[in-house]
mmCIF file of N, CA and C in Angstrom:
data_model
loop_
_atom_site.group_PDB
_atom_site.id
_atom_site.type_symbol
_atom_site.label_atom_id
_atom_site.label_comp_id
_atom_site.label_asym_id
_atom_site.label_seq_id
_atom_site.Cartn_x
_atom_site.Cartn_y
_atom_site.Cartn_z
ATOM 1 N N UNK A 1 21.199 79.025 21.538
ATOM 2 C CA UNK A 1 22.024 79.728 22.500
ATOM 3 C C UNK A 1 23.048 80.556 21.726
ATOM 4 N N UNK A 2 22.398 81.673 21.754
ATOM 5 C CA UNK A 2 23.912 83.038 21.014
ATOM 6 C C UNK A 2 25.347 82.335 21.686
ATOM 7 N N UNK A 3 26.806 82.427 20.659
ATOM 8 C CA UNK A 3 27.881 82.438 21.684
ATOM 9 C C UNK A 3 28.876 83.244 20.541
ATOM 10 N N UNK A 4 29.731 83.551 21.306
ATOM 11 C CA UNK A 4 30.423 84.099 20.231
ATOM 12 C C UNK A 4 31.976 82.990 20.557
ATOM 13 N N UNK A 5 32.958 82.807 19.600
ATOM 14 C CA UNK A 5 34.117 81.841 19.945
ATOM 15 C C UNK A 5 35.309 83.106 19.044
ATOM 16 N N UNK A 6 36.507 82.302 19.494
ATOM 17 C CA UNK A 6 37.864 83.014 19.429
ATOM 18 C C UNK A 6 38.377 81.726 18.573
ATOM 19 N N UNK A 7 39.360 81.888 17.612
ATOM 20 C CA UNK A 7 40.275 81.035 17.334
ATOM 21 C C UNK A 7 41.308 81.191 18.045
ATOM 22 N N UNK A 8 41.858 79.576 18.322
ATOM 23 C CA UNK A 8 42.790 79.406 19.105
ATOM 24 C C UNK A 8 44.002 79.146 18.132
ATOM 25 N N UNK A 9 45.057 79.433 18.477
ATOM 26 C CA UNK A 9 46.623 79.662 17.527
ATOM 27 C C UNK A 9 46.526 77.838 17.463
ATOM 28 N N UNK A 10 47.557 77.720 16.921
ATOM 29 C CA UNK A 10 47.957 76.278 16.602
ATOM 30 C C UNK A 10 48.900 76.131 17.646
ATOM 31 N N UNK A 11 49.773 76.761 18.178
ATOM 32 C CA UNK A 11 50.717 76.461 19.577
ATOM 33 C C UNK A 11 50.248 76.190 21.080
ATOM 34 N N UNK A 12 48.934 77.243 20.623
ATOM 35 C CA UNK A 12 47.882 77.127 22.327
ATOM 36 C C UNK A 12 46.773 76.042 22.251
ATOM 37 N N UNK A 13 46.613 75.138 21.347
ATOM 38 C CA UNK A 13 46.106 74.253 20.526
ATOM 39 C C UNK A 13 47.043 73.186 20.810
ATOM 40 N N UNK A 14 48.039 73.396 20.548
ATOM 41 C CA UNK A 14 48.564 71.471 20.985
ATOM 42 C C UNK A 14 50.057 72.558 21.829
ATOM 43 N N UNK A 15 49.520 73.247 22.691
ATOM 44 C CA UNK A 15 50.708 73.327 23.855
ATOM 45 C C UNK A 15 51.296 72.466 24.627
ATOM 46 N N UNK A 16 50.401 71.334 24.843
ATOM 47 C CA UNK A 16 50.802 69.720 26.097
ATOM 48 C C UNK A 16 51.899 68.978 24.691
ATOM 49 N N UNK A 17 51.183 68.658 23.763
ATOM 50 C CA UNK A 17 51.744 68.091 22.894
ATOM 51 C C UNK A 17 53.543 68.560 21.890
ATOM 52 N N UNK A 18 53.313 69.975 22.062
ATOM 53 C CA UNK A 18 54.941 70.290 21.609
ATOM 54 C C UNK A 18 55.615 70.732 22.773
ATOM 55 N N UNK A 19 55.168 70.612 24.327
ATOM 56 C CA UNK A 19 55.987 70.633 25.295
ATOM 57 C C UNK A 19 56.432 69.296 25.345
ATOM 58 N N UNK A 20 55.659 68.269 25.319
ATOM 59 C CA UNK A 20 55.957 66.898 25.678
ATOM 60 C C UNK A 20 56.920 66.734 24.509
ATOM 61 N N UNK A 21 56.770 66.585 23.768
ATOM 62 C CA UNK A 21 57.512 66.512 22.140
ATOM 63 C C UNK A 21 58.987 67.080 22.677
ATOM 64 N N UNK A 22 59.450 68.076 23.163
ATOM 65 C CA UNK A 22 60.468 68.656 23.627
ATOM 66 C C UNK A 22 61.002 67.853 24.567
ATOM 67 N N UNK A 23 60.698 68.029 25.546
ATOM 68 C CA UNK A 23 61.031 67.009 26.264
ATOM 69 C C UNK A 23 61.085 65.613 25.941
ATOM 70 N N UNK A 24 60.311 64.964 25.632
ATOM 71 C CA UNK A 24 60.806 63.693 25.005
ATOM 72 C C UNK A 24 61.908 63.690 24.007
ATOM 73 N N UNK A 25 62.261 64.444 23.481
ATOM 74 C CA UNK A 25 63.374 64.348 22.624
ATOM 75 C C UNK A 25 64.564 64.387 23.299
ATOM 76 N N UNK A 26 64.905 65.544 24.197
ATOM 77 C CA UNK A 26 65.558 65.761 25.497
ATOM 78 C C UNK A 26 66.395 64.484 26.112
ATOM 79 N N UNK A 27 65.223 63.764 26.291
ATOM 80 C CA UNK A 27 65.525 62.297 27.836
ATOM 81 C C UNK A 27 65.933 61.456 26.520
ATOM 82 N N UNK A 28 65.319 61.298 25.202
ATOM 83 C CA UNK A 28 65.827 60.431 24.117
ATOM 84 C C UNK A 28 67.276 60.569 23.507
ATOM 85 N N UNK A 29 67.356 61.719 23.788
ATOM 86 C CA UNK A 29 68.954 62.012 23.176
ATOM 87 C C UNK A 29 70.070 61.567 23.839
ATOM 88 N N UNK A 30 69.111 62.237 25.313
ATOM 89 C CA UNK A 30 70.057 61.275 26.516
ATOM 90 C C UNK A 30 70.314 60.383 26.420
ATOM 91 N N UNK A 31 69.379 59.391 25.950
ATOM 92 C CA UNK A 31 69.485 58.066 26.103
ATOM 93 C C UNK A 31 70.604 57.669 25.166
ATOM 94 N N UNK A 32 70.334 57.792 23.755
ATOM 95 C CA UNK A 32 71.231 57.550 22.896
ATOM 96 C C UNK A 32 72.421 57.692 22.983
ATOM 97 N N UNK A 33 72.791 59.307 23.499
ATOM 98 C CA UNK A 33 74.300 59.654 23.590
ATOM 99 C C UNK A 33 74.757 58.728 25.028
ATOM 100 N N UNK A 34 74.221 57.706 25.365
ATOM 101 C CA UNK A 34 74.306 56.734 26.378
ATOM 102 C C UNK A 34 74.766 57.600 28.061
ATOM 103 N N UNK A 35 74.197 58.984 28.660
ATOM 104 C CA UNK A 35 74.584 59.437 29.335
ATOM 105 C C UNK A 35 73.745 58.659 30.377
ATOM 106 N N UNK A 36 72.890 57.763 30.303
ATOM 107 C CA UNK A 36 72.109 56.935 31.099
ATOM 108 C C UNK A 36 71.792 57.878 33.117
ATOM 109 N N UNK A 37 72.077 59.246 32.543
ATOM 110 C CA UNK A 37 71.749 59.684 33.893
ATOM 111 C C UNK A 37 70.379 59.814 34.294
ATOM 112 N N UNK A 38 69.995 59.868 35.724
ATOM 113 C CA UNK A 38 68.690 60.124 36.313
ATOM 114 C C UNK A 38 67.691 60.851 35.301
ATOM 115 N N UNK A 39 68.671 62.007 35.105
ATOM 116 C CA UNK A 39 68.054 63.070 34.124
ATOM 117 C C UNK A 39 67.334 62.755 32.975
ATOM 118 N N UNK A 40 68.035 61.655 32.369
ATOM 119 C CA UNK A 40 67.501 61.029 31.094
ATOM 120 C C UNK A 40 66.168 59.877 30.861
ATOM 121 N N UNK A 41 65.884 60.037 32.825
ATOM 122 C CA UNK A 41 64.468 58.737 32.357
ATOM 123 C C UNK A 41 63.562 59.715 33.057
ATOM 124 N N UNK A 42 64.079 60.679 33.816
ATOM 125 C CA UNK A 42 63.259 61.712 33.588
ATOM 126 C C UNK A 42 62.298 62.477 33.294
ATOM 127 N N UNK A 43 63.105 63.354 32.130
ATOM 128 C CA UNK A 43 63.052 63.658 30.987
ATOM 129 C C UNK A 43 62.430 63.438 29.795
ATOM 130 N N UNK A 44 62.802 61.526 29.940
ATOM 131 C CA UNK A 44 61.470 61.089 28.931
ATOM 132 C C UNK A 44 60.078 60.322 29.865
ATOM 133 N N UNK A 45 59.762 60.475 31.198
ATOM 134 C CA UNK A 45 59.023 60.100 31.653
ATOM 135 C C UNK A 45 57.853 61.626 31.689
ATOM 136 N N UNK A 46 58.625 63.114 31.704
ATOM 137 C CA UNK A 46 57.736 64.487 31.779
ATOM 138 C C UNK A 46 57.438 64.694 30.623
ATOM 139 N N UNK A 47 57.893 63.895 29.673
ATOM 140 C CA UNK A 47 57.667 64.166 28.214
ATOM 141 C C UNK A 47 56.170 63.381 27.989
ATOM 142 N N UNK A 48 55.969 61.782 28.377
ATOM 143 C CA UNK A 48 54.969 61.038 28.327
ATOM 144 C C UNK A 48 54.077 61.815 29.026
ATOM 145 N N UNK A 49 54.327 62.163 30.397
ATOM 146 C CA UNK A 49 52.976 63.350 31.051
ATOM 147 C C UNK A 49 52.737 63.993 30.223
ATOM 148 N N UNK A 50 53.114 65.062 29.533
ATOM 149 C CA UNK A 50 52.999 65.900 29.090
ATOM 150 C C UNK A 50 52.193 65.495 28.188
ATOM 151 N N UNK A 51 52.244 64.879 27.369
ATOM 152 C CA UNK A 51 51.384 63.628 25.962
ATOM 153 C C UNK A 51 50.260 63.394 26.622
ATOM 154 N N UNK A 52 50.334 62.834 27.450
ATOM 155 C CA UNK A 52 48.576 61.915 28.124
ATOM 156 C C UNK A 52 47.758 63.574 28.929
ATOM 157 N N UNK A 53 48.453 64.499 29.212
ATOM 158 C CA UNK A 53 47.838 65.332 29.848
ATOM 159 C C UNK A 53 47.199 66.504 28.874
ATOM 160 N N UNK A 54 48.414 66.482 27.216
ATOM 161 C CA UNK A 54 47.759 66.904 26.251
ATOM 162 C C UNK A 54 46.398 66.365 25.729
ATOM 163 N N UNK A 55 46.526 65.020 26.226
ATOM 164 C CA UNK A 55 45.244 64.188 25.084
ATOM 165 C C UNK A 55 43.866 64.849 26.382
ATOM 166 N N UNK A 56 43.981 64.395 27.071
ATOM 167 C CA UNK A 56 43.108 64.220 28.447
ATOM 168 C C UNK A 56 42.379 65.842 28.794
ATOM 169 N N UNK A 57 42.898 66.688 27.821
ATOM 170 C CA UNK A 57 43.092 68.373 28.116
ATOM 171 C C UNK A 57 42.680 68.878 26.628
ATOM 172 N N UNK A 58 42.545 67.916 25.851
ATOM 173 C CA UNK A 58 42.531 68.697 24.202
ATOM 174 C C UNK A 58 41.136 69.702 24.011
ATOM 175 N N UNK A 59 39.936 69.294 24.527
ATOM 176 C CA UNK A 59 38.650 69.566 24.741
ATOM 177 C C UNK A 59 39.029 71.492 25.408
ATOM 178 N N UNK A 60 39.854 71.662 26.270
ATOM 179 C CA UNK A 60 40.074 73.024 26.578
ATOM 180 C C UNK A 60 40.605 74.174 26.310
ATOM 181 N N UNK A 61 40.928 73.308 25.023
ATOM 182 C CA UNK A 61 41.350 75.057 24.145
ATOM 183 C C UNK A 61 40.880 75.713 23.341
ATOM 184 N N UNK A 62 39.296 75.568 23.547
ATOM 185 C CA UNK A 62 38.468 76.466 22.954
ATOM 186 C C UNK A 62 38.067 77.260 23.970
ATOM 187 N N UNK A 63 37.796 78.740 23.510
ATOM 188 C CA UNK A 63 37.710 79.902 23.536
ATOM 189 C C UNK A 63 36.278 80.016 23.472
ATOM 190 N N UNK A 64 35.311 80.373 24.104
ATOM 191 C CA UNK A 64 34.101 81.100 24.082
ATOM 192 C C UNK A 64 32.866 81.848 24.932
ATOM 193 N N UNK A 65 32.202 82.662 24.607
ATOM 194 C CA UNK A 65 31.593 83.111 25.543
ATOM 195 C C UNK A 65 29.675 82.896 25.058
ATOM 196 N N UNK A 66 29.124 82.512 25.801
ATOM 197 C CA UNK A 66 27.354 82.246 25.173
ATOM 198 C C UNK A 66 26.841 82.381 26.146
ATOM 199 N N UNK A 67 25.250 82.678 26.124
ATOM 200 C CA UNK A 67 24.358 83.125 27.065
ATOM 201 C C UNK A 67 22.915 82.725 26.717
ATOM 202 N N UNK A 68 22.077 82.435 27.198
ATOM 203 C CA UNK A 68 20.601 82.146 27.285
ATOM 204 C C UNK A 68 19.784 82.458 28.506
ATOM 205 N N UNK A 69 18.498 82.102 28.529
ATOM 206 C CA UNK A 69 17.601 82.808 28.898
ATOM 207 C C UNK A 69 17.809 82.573 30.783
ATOM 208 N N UNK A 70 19.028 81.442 31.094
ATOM 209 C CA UNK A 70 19.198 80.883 32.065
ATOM 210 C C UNK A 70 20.381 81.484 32.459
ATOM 211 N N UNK A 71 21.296 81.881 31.529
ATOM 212 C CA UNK A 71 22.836 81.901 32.473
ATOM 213 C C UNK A 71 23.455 82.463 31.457
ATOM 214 N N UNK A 72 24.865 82.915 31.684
ATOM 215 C CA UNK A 72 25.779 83.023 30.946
ATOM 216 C C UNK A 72 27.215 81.949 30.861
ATOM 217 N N UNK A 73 27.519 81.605 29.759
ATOM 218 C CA UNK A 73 28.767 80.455 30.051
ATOM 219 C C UNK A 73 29.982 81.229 29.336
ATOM 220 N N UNK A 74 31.574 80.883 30.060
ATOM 221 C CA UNK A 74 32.578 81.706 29.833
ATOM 222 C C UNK A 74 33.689 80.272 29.468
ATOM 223 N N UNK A 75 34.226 80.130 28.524
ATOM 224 C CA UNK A 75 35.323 79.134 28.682
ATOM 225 C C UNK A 75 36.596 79.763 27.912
ATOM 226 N N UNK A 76 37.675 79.560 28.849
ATOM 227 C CA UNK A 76 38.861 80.345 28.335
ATOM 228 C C UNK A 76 40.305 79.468 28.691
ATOM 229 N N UNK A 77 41.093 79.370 27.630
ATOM 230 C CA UNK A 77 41.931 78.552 27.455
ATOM 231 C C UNK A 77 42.627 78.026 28.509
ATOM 232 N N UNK A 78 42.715 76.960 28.383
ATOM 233 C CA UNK A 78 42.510 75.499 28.901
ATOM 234 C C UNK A 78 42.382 75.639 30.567
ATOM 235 N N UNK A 79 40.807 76.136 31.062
ATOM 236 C CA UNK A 79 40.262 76.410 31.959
ATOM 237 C C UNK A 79 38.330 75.807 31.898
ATOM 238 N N UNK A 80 38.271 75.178 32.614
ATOM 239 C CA UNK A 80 36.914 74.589 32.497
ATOM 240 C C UNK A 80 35.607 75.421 32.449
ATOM 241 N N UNK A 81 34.634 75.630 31.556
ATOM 242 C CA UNK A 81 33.721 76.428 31.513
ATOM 243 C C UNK A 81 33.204 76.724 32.381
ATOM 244 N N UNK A 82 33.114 78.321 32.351
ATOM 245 C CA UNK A 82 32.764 78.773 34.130
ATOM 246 C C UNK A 82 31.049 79.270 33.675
ATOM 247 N N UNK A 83 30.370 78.981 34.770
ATOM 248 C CA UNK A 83 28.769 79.541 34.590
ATOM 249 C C UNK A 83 28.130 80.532 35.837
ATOM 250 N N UNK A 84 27.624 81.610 35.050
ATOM 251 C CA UNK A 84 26.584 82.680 36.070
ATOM 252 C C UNK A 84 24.968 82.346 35.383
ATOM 253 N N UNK A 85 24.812 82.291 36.848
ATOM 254 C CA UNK A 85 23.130 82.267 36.348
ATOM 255 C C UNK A 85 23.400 83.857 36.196
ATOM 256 N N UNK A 86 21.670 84.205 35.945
ATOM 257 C CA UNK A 86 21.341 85.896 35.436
ATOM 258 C C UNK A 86 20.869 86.186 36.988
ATOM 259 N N UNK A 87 20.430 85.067 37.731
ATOM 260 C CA UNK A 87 19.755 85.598 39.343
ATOM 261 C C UNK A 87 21.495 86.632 40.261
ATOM 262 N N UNK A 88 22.146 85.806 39.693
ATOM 263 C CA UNK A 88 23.413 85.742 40.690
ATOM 264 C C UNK A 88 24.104 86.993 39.873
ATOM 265 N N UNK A 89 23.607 87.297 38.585
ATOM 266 C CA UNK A 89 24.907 88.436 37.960
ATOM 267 C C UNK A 89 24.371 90.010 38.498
ATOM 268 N N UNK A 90 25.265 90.998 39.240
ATOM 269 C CA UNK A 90 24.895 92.011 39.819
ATOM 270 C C UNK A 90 24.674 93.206 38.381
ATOM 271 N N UNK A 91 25.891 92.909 37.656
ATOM 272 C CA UNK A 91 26.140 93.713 36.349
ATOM 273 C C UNK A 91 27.062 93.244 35.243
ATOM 274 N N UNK A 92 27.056 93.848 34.067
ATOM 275 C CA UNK A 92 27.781 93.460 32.924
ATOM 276 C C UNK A 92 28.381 94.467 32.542
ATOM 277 N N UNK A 93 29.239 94.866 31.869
ATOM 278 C CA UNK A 93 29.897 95.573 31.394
ATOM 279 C C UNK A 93 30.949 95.333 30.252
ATOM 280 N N UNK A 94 30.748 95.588 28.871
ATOM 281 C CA UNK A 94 31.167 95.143 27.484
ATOM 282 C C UNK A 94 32.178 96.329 27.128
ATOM 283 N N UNK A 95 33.406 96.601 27.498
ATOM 284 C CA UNK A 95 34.075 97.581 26.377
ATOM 285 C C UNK A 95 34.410 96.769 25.325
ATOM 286 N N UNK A 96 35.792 97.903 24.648
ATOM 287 C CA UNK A 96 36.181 97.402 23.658
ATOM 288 C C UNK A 96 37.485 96.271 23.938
ATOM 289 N N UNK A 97 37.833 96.132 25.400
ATOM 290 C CA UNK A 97 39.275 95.655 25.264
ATOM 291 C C UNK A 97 38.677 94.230 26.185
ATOM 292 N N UNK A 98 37.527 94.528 26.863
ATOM 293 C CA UNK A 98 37.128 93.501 28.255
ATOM 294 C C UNK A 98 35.681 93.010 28.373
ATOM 295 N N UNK A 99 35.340 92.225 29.020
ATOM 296 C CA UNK A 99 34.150 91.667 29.286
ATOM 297 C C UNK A 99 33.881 91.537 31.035
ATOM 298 N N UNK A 100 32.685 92.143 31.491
ATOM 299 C CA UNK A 100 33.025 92.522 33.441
ATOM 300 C C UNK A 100 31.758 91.454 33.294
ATOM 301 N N UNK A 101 31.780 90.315 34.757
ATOM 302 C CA UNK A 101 30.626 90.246 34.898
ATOM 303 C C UNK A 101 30.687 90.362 36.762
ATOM 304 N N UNK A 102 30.429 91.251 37.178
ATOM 305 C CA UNK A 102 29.849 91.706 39.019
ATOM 306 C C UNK A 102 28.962 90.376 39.363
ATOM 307 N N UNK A 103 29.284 89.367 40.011
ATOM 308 C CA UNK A 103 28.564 88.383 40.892
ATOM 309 C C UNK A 103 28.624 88.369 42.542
ATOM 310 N N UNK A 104 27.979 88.674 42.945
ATOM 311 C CA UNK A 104 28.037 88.984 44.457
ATOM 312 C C UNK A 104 29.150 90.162 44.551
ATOM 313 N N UNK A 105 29.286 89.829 46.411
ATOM 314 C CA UNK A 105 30.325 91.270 46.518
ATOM 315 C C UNK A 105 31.750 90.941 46.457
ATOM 316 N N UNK A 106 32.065 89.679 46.020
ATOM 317 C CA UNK A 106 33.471 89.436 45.655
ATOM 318 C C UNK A 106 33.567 88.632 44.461
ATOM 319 N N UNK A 107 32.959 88.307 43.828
ATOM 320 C CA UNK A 107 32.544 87.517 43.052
ATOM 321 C C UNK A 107 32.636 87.964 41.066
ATOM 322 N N UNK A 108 32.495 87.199 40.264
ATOM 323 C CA UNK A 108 32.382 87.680 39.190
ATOM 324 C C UNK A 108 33.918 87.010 38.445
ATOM 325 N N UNK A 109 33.911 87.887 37.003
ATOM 326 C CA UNK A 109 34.825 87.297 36.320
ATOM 327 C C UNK A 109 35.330 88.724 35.552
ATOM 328 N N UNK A 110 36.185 88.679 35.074
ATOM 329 C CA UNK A 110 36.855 89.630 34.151
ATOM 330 C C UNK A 110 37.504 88.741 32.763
ATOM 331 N N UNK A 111 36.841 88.923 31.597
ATOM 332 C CA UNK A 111 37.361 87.862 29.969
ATOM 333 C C UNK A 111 37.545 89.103 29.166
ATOM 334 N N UNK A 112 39.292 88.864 28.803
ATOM 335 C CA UNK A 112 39.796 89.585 27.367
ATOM 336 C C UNK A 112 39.383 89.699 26.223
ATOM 337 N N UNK A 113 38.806 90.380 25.577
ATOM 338 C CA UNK A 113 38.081 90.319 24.279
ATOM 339 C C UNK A 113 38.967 90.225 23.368
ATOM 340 N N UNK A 114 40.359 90.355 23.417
ATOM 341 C CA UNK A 114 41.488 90.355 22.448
ATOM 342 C C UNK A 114 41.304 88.856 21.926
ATOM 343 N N UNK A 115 41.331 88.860 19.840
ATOM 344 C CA UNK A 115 41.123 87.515 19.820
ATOM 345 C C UNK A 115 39.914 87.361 18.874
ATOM 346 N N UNK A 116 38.917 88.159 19.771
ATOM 347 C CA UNK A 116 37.444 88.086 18.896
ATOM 348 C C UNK A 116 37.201 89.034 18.475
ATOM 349 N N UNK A 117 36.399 89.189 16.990
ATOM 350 C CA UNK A 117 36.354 90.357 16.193
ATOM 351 C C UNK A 117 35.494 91.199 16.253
ATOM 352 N N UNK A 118 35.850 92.183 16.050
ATOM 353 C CA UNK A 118 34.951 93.397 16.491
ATOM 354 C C UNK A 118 32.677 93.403 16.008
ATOM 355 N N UNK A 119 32.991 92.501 15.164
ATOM 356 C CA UNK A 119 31.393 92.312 15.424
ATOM 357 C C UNK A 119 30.785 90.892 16.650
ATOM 358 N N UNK A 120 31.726 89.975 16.952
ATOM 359 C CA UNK A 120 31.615 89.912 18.051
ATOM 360 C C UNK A 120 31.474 90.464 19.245
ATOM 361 N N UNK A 121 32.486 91.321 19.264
ATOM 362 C CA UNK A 121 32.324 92.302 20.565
ATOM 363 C C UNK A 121 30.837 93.058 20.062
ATOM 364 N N UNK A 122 30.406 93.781 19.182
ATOM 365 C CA UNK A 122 29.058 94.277 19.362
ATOM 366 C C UNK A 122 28.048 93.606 19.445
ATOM 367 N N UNK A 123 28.244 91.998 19.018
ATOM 368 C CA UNK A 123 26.882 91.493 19.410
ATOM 369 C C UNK A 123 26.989 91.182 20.927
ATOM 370 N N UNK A 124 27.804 91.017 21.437
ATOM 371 C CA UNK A 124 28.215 91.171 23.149
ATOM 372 C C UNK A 124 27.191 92.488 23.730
ATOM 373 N N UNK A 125 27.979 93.658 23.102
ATOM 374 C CA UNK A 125 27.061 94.929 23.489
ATOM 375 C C UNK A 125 25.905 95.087 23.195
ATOM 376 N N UNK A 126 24.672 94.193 22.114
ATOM 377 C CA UNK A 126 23.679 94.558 21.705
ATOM 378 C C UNK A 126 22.837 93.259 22.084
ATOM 379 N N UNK A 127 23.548 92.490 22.232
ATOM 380 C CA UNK A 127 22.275 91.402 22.795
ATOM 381 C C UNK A 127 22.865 90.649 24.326
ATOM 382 N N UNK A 128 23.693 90.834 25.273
ATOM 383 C CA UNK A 128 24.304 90.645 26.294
ATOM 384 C C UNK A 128 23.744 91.614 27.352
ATOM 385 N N UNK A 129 24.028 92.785 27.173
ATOM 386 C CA UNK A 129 23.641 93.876 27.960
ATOM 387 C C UNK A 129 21.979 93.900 28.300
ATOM 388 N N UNK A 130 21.364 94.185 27.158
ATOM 389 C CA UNK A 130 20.190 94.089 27.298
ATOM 390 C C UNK A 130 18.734 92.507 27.971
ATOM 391 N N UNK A 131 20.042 91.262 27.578
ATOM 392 C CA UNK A 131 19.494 90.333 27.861
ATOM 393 C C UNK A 131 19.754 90.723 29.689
ATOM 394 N N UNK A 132 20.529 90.921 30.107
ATOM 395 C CA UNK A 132 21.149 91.015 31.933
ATOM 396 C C UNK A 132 20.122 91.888 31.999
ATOM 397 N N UNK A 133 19.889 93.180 31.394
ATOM 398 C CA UNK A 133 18.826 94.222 32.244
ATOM 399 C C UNK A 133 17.250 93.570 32.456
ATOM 400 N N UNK A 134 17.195 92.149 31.394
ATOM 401 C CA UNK A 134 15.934 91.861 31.541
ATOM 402 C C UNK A 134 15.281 90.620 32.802
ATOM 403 N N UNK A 135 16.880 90.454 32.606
ATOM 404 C CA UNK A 135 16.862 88.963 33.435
ATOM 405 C C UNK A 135 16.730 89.893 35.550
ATOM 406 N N UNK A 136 17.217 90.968 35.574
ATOM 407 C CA UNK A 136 17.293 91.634 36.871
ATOM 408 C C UNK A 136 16.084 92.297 37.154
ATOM 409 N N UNK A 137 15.174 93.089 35.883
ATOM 410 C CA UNK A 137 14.217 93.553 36.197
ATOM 411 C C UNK A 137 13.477 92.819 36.941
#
């Protein structure tokens, strides 16, 4: 299965984890400087979410787009992999800045190519395009 992938930054990569980190420090300081307010169990209770929702979520910050003889698959940061069959895709469309895919009459997706490198984007245009015109014929 062709796919092409994006590297993901190190911040959009453990985003749950240095939000929670923040916050937990936050409700901890509280604690210490003994202000024992509401705020402070809080604080370190959105911090623990934040931790278990990082771990539970780590799997979604990869970046990629792949296609086979069945479908096309789209996964884009920390959003669950979205799928078009080739029956259901109306059209494709590859510039240099975007990725179109037309699914029904309201339907479809629009993915930023910003990220992935420019011979990515042409194998998009040279084996994507042509795979959709074959799958519609």
């Amino acid at each position: 299965m062709p796919q092409i992938s994006k590297k993901v930054t190190f911040f959009r990569r453990n985003y749950f984890f240095i939000m929670g980190g923040i916050w937990l420090l936050f409700g901890i300081t509280m604690l210490i400087v003994k202000t024992y307010d509401v705020m402070a169990y809080g604080y370190t209770i959105i911090g623990l979410v934040y931790a278990v929702v990082g771990y539970f979520k780590k799997d979604l910050a990869l970046e990629f787009i792949r296609w086979d003889d069945e479908k096309v698959e789209i996964s884009e940061w920390q959003q669950s992999t979205r799928s078009y069959s080739w029956e259901r895709i109306d059209g494709i469309k590859v510039s240099a800045t975007n990725l179109t895919i037309k699914s029904g009459p309201a339907g479809g997706t629009m993915v930023e190519l910003k990220g992935y490198t420019e011979a990515d984007i042409e194998k998009l245009k040279t084996e994507l395009t042509p795979e959709q015109n074959l799958a519609t014929a």
